[in-house]
XYZ file of N, CA, C and O in Angstrom:
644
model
N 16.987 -34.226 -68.370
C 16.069 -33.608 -69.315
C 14.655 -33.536 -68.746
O 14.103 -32.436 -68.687
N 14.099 -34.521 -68.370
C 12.702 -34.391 -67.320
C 12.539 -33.384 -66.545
O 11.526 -32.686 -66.575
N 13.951 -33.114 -65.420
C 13.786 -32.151 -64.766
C 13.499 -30.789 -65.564
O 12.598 -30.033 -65.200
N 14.279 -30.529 -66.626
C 14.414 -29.666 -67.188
C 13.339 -29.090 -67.623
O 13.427 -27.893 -67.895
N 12.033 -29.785 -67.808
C 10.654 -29.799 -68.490
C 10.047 -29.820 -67.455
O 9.187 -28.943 -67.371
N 10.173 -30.651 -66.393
C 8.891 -30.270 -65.053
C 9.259 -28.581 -64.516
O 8.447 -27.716 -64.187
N 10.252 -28.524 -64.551
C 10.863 -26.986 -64.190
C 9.832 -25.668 -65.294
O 8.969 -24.836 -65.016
N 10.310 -25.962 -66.183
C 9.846 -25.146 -67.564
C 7.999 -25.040 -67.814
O 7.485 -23.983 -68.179
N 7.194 -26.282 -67.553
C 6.534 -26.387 -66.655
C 5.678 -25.731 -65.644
O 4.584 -25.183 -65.778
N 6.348 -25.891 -64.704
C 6.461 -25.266 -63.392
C 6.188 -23.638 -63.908
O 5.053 -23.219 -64.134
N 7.143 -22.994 -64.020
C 7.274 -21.726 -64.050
C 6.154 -21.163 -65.254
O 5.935 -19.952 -65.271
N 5.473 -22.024 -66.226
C 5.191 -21.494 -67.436
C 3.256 -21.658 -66.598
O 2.158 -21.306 -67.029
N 3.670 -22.323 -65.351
C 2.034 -22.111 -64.696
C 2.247 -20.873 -63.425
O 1.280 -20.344 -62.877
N 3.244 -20.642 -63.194
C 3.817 -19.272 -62.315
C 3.253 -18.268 -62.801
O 2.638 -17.340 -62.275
N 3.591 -18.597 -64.213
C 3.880 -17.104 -64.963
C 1.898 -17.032 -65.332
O 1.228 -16.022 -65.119
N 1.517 -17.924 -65.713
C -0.320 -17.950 -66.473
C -1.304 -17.237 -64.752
O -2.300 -16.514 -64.752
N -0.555 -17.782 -63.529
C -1.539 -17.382 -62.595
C -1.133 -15.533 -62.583
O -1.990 -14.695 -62.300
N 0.055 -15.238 -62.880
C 1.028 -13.605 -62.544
C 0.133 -12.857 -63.412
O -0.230 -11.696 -63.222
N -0.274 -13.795 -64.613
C -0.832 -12.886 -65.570
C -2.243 -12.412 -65.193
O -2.835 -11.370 -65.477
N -2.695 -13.735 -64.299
C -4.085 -13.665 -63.995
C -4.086 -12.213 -63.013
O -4.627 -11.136 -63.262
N -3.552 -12.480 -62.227
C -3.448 -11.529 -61.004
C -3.364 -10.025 -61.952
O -4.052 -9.007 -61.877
N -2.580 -10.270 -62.564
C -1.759 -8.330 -63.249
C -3.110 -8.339 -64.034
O -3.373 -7.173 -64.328
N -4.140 -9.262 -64.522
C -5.029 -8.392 -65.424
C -6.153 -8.157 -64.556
O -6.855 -7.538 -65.355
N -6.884 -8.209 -63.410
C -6.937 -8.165 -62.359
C -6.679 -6.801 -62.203
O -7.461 -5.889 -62.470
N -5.484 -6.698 -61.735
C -4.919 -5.375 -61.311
C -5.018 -4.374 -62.323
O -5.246 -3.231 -61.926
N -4.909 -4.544 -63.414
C -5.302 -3.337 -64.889
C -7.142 -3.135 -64.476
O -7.525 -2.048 -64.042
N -7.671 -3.756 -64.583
C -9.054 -3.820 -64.387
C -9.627 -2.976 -63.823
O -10.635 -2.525 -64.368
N -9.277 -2.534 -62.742
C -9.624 -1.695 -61.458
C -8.919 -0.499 -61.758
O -9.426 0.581 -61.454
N -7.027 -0.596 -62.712
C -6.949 0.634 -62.795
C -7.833 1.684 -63.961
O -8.070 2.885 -64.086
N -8.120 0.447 -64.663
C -8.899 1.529 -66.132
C -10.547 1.616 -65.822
O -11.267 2.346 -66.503
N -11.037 0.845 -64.790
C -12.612 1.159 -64.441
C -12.520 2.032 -63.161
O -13.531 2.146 -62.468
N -11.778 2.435 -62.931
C -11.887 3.585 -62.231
C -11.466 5.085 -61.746
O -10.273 5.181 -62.033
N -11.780 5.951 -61.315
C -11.368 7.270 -61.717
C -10.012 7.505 -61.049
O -9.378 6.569 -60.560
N -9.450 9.138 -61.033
C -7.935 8.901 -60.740
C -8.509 9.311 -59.036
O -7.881 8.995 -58.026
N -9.489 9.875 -59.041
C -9.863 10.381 -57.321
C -10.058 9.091 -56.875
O -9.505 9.040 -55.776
N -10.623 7.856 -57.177
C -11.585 7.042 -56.422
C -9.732 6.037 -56.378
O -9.331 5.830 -55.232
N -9.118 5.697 -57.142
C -7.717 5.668 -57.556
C -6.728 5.799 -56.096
O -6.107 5.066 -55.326
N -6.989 6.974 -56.261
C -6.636 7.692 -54.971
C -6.718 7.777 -53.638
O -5.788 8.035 -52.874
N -8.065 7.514 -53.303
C -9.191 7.784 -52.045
C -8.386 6.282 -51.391
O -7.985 5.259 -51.946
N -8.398 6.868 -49.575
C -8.062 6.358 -49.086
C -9.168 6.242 -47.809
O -9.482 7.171 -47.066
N -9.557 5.175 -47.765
C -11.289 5.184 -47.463
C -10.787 4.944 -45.981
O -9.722 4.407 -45.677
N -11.948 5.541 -44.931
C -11.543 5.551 -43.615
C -10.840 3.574 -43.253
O -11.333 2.570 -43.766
N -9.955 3.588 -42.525
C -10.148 2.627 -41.485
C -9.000 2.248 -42.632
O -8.617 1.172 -42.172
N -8.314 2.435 -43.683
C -7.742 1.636 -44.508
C -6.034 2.186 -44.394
O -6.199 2.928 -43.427
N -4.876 2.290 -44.647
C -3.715 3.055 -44.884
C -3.110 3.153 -46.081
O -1.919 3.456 -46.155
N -3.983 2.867 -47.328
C -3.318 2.745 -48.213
C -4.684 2.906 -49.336
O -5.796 3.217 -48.910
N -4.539 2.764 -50.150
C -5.552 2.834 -51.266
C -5.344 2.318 -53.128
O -4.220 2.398 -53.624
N -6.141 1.986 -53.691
C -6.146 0.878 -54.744
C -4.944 1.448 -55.843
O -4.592 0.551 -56.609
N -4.394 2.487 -56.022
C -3.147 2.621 -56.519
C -1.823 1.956 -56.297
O -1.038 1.311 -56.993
N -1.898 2.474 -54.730
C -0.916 2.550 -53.823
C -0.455 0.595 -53.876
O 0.675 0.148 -54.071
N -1.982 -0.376 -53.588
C -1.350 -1.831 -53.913
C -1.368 -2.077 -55.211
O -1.606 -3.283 -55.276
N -1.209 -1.468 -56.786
C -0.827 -2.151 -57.486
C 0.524 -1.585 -57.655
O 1.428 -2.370 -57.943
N 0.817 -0.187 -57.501
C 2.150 0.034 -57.386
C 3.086 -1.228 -56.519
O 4.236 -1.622 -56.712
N 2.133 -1.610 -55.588
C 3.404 -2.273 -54.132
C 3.368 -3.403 -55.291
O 4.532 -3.556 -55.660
N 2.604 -4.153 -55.926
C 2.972 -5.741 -56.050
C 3.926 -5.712 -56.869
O 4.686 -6.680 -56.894
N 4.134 -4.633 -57.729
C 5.262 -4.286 -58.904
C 6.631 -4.420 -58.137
O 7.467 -5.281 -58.409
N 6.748 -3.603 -57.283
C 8.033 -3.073 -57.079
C 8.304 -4.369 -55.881
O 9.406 -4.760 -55.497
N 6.982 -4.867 -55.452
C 8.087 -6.558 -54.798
C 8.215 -7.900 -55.448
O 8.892 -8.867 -55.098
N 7.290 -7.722 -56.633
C 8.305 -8.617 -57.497
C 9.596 -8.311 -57.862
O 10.428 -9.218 -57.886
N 9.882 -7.247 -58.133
C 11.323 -6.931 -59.095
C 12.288 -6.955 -57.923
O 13.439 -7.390 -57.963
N 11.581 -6.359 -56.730
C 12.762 -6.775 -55.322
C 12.787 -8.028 -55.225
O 13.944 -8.335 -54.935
N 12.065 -9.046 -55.320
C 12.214 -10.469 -54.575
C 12.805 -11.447 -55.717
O 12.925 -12.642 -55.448
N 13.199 -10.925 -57.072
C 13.003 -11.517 -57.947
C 14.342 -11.450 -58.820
O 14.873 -12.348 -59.473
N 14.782 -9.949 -58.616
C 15.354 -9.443 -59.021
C 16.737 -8.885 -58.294
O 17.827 -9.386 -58.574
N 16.644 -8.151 -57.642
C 17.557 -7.477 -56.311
C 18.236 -8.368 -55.988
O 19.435 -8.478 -56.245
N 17.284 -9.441 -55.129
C 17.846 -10.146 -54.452
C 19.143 -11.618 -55.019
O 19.889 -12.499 -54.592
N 18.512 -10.822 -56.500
C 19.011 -12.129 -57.352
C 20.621 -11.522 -57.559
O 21.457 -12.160 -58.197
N 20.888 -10.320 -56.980
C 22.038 -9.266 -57.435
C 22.047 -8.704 -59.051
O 23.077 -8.264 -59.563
N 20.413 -8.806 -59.957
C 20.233 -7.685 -60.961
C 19.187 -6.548 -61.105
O 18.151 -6.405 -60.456
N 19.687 -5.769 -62.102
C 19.286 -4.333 -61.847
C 17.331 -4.304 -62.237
O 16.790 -4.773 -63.239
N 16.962 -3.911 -61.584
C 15.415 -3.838 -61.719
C 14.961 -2.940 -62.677
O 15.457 -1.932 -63.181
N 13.627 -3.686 -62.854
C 12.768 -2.819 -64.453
C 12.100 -1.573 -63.767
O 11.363 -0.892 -64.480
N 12.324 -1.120 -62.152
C 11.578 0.120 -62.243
C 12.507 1.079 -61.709
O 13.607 0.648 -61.365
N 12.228 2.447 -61.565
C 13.004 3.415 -60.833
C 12.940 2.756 -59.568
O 12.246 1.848 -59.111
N 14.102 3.661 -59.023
C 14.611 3.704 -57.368
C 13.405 4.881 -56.858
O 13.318 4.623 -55.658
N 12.725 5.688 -57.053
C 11.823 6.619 -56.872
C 10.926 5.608 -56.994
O 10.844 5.333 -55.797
N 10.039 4.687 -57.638
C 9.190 3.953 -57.567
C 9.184 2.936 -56.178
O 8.161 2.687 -55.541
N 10.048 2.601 -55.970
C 10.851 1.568 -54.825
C 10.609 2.391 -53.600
O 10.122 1.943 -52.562
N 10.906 3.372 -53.755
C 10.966 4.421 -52.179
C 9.633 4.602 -52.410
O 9.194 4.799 -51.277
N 8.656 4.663 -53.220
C 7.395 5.430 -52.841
C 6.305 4.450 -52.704
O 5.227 4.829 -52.246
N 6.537 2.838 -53.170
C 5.752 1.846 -52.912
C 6.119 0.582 -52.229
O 5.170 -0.125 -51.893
N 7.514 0.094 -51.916
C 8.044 -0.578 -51.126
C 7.133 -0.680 -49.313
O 6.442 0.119 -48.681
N 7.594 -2.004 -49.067
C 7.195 -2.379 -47.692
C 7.376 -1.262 -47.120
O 8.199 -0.405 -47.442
N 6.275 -1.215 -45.860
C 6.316 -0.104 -45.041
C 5.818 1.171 -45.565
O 5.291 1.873 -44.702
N 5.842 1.627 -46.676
C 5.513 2.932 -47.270
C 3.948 2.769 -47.388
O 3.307 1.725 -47.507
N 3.397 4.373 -47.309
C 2.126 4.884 -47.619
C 1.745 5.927 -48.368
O 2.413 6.959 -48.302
N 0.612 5.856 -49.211
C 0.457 7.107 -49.935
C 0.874 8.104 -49.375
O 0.771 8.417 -48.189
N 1.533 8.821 -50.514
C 2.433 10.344 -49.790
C 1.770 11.681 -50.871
O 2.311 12.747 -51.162
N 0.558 11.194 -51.253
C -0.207 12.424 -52.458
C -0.900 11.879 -53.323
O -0.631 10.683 -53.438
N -1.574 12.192 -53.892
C -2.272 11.901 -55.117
C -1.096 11.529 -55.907
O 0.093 11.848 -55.896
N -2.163 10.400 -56.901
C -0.877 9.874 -57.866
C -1.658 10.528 -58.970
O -2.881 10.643 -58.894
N -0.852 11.023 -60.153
C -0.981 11.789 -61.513
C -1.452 10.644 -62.546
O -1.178 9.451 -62.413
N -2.385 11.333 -63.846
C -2.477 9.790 -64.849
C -1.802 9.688 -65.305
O -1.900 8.726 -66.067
N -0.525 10.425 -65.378
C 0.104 9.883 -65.923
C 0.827 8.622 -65.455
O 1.163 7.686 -66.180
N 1.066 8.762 -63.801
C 1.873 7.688 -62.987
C 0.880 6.253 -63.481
O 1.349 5.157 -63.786
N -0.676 6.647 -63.456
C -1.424 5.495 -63.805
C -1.032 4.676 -64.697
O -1.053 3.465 -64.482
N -0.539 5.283 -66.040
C -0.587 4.876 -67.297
C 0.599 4.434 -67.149
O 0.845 3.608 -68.028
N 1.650 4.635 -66.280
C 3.012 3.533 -66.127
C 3.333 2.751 -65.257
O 4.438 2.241 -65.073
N 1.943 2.560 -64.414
C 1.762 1.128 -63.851
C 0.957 0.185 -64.496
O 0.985 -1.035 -64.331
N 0.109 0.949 -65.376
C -0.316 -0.184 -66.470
C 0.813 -0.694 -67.065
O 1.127 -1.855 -66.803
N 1.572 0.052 -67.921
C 2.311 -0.557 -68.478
C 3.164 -1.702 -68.052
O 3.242 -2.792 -68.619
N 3.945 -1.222 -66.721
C 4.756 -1.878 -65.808
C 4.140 -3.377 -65.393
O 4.703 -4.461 -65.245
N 2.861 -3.005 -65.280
C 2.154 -4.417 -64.863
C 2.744 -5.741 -65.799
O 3.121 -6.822 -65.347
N 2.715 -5.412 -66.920
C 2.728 -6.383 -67.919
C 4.357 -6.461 -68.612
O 4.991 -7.478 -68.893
N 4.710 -5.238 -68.747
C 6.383 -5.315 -69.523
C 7.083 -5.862 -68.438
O 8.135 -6.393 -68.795
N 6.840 -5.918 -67.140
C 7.797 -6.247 -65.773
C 7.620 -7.704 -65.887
O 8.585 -8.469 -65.889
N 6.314 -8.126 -65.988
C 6.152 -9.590 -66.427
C 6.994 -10.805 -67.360
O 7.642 -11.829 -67.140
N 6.518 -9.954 -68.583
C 7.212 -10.204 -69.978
C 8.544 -10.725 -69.866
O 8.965 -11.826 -70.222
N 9.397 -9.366 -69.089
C 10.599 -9.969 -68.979
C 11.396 -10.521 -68.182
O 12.624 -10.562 -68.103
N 10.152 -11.150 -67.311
C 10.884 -11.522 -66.179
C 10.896 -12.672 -66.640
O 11.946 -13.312 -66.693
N 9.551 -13.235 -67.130
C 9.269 -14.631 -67.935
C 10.743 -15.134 -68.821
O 11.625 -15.961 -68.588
N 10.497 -14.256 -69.828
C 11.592 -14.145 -71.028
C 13.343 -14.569 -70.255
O 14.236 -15.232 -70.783
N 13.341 -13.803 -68.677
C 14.749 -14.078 -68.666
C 14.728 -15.129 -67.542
O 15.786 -15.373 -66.962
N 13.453 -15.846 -67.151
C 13.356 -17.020 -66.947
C 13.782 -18.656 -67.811
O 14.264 -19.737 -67.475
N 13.120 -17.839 -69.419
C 13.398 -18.528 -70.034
C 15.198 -18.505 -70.546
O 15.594 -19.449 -71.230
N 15.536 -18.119 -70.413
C 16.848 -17.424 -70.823
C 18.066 -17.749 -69.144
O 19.260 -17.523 -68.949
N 17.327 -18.154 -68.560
C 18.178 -19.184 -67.323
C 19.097 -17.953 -66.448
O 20.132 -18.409 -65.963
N 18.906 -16.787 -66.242
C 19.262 -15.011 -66.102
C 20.011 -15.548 -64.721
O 21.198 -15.322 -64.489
N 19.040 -16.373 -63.750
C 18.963 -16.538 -62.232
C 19.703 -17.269 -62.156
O 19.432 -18.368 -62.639
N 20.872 -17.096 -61.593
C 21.864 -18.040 -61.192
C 22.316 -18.014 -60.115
O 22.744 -19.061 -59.630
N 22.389 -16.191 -59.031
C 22.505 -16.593 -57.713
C 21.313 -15.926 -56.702
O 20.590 -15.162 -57.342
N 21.073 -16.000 -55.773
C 19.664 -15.301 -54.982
C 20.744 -15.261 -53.755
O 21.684 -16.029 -53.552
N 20.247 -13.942 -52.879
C 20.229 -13.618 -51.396
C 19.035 -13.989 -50.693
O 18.122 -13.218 -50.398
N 19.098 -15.257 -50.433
C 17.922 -15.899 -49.441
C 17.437 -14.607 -47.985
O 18.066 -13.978 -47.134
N 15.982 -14.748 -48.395
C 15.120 -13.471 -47.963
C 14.110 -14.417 -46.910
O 13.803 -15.563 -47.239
N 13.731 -13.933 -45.881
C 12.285 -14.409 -45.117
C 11.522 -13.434 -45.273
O 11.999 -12.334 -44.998
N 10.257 -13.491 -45.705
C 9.449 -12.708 -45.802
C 8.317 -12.358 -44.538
O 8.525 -13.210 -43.674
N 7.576 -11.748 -44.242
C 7.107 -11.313 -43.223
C 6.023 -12.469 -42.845
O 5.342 -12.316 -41.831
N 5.943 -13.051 -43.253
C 4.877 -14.341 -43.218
C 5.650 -15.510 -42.688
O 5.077 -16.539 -42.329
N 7.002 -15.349 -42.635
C 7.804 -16.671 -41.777
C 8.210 -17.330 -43.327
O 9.052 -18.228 -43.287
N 7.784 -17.027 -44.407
C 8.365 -17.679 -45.405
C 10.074 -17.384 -46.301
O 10.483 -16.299 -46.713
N 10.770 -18.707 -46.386
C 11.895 -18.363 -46.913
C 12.125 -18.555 -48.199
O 12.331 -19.669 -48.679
N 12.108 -17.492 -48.850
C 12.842 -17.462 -50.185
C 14.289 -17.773 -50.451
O 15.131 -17.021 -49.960
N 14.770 -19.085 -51.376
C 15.646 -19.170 -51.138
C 16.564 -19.024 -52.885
O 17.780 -19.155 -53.029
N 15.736 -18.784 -53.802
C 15.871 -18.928 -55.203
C 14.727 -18.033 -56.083
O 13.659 -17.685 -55.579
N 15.050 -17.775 -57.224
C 14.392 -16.889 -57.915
C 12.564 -17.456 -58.226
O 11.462 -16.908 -58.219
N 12.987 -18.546 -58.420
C 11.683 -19.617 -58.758
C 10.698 -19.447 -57.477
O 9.500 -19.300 -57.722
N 11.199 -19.459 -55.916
C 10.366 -19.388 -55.232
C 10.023 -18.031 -55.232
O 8.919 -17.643 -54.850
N 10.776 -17.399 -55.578
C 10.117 -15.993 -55.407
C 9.141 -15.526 -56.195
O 8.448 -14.598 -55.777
N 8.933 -16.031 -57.357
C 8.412 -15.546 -58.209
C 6.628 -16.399 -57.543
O 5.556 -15.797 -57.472
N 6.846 -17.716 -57.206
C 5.722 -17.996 -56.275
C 5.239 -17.195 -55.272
O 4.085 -16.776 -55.185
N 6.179 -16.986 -54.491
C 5.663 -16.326 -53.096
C 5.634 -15.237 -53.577
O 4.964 -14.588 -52.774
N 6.063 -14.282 -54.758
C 5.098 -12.951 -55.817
C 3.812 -12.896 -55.757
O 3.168 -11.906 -55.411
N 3.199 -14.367 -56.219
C 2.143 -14.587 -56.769
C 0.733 -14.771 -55.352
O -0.463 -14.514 -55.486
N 1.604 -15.396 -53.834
C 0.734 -15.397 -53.409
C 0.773 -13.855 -52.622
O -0.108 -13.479 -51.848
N 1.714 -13.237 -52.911
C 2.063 -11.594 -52.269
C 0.730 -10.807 -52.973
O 0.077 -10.022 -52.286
N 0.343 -11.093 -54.502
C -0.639 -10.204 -55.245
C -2.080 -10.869 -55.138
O -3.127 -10.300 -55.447
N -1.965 -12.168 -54.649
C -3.384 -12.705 -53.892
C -3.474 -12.083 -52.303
O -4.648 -12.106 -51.933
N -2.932 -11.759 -51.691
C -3.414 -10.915 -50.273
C -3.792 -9.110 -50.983
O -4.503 -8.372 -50.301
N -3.357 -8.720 -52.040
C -3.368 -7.167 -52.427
C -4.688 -7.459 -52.990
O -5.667 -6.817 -52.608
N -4.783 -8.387 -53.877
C -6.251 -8.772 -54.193
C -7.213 -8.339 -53.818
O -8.132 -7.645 -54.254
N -6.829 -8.999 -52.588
C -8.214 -8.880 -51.099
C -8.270 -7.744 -50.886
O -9.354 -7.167 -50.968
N -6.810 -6.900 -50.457
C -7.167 -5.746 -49.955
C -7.602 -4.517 -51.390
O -7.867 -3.330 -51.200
N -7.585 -4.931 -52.213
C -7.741 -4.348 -52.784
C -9.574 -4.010 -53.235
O -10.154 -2.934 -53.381
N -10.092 -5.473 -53.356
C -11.422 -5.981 -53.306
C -12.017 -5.307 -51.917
O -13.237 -5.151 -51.865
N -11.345 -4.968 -50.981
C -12.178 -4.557 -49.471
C -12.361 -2.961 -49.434
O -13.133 -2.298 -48.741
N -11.333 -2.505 -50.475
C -11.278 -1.014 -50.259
C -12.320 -0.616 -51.676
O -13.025 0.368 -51.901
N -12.124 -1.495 -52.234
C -13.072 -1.041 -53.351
C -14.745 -0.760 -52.782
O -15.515 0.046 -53.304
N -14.922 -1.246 -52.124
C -16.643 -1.707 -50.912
C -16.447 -0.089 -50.781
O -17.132 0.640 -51.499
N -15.480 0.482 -49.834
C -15.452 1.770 -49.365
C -15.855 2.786 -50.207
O -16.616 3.645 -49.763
N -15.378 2.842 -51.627
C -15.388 3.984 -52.412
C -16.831 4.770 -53.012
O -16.739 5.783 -53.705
């Protein structure tokens, strides 16, 4: 039973920093325009859309996928913000207004089916940093420090605009 509560715990301070980060990430999308949104400032490959789209779609991969269940976003979202990918056009407000959303409903229920014990098997992942994910719980950590490096870059490109 202890364990059961340091665990519950655990994850219920996972989830308070995820939130920190995703409101963060709303912040920048509603104080700023869909061009500046857009703008991909010299010297940079990507631009302040482009990383709140990415932190979405690698939580639900690292979290989710790997866990062998079906993810809260399109397969079109996945191909257009996944590792390796770069802005391929202007994004529409409307796309804006469903990464707001996504920010927070992707959260919600990831929490919710945290609480609800969902994770029962993972495909142990290394991530590009030498780190191994070996369970849903770490992933949802190594999420959290994935949207503290977008942070930054996100904070550096903002200087540019």
């Amino acid at each position: 039973m202890i364990l059961f509560y340091y665990n519950h715990k655990a994850m219920e301070y996972t989830f308070r920093i995820n939130t920190l980060s995703r409101n963060v990430f709303l912040k920048y999308l509603e104080g700023h325009s869909l061009d500046e949104l857009n703008k991909i400032p010299e010297g940079f490959s990507n631009n302040l859309i482009w990383n709140i789209g990415h932190v979405i779609v690698v939580q639900q991969m690292l979290v989710y996928k790997l866990s062998g269940l079906p993810m809260m976003i399109s397969d079109d979202m996945v191909t257009k913000y996944m590792k390796g990918t770069k802005p391929d056009g202007n994004v529409t407000q409307e796309e804006v207004e469903e990464l707001k959303i996504l920010l927070f409903t992707t959260l919600e229920k990831t929490q919710k089916d945290f609480q609800d014990s969902i994770f029962k098997e993972y495909k142990e992942f290394t991530t590009s940093a030498g780190y191994t994910v070996t369970n849903a719980h770490d992933a949802m950590e190594f999420s959290n420090y994935h949207e503290g490096l977008h942070t930054g870059v996100v904070m550096q490109i903002k200087k540019f605009l």
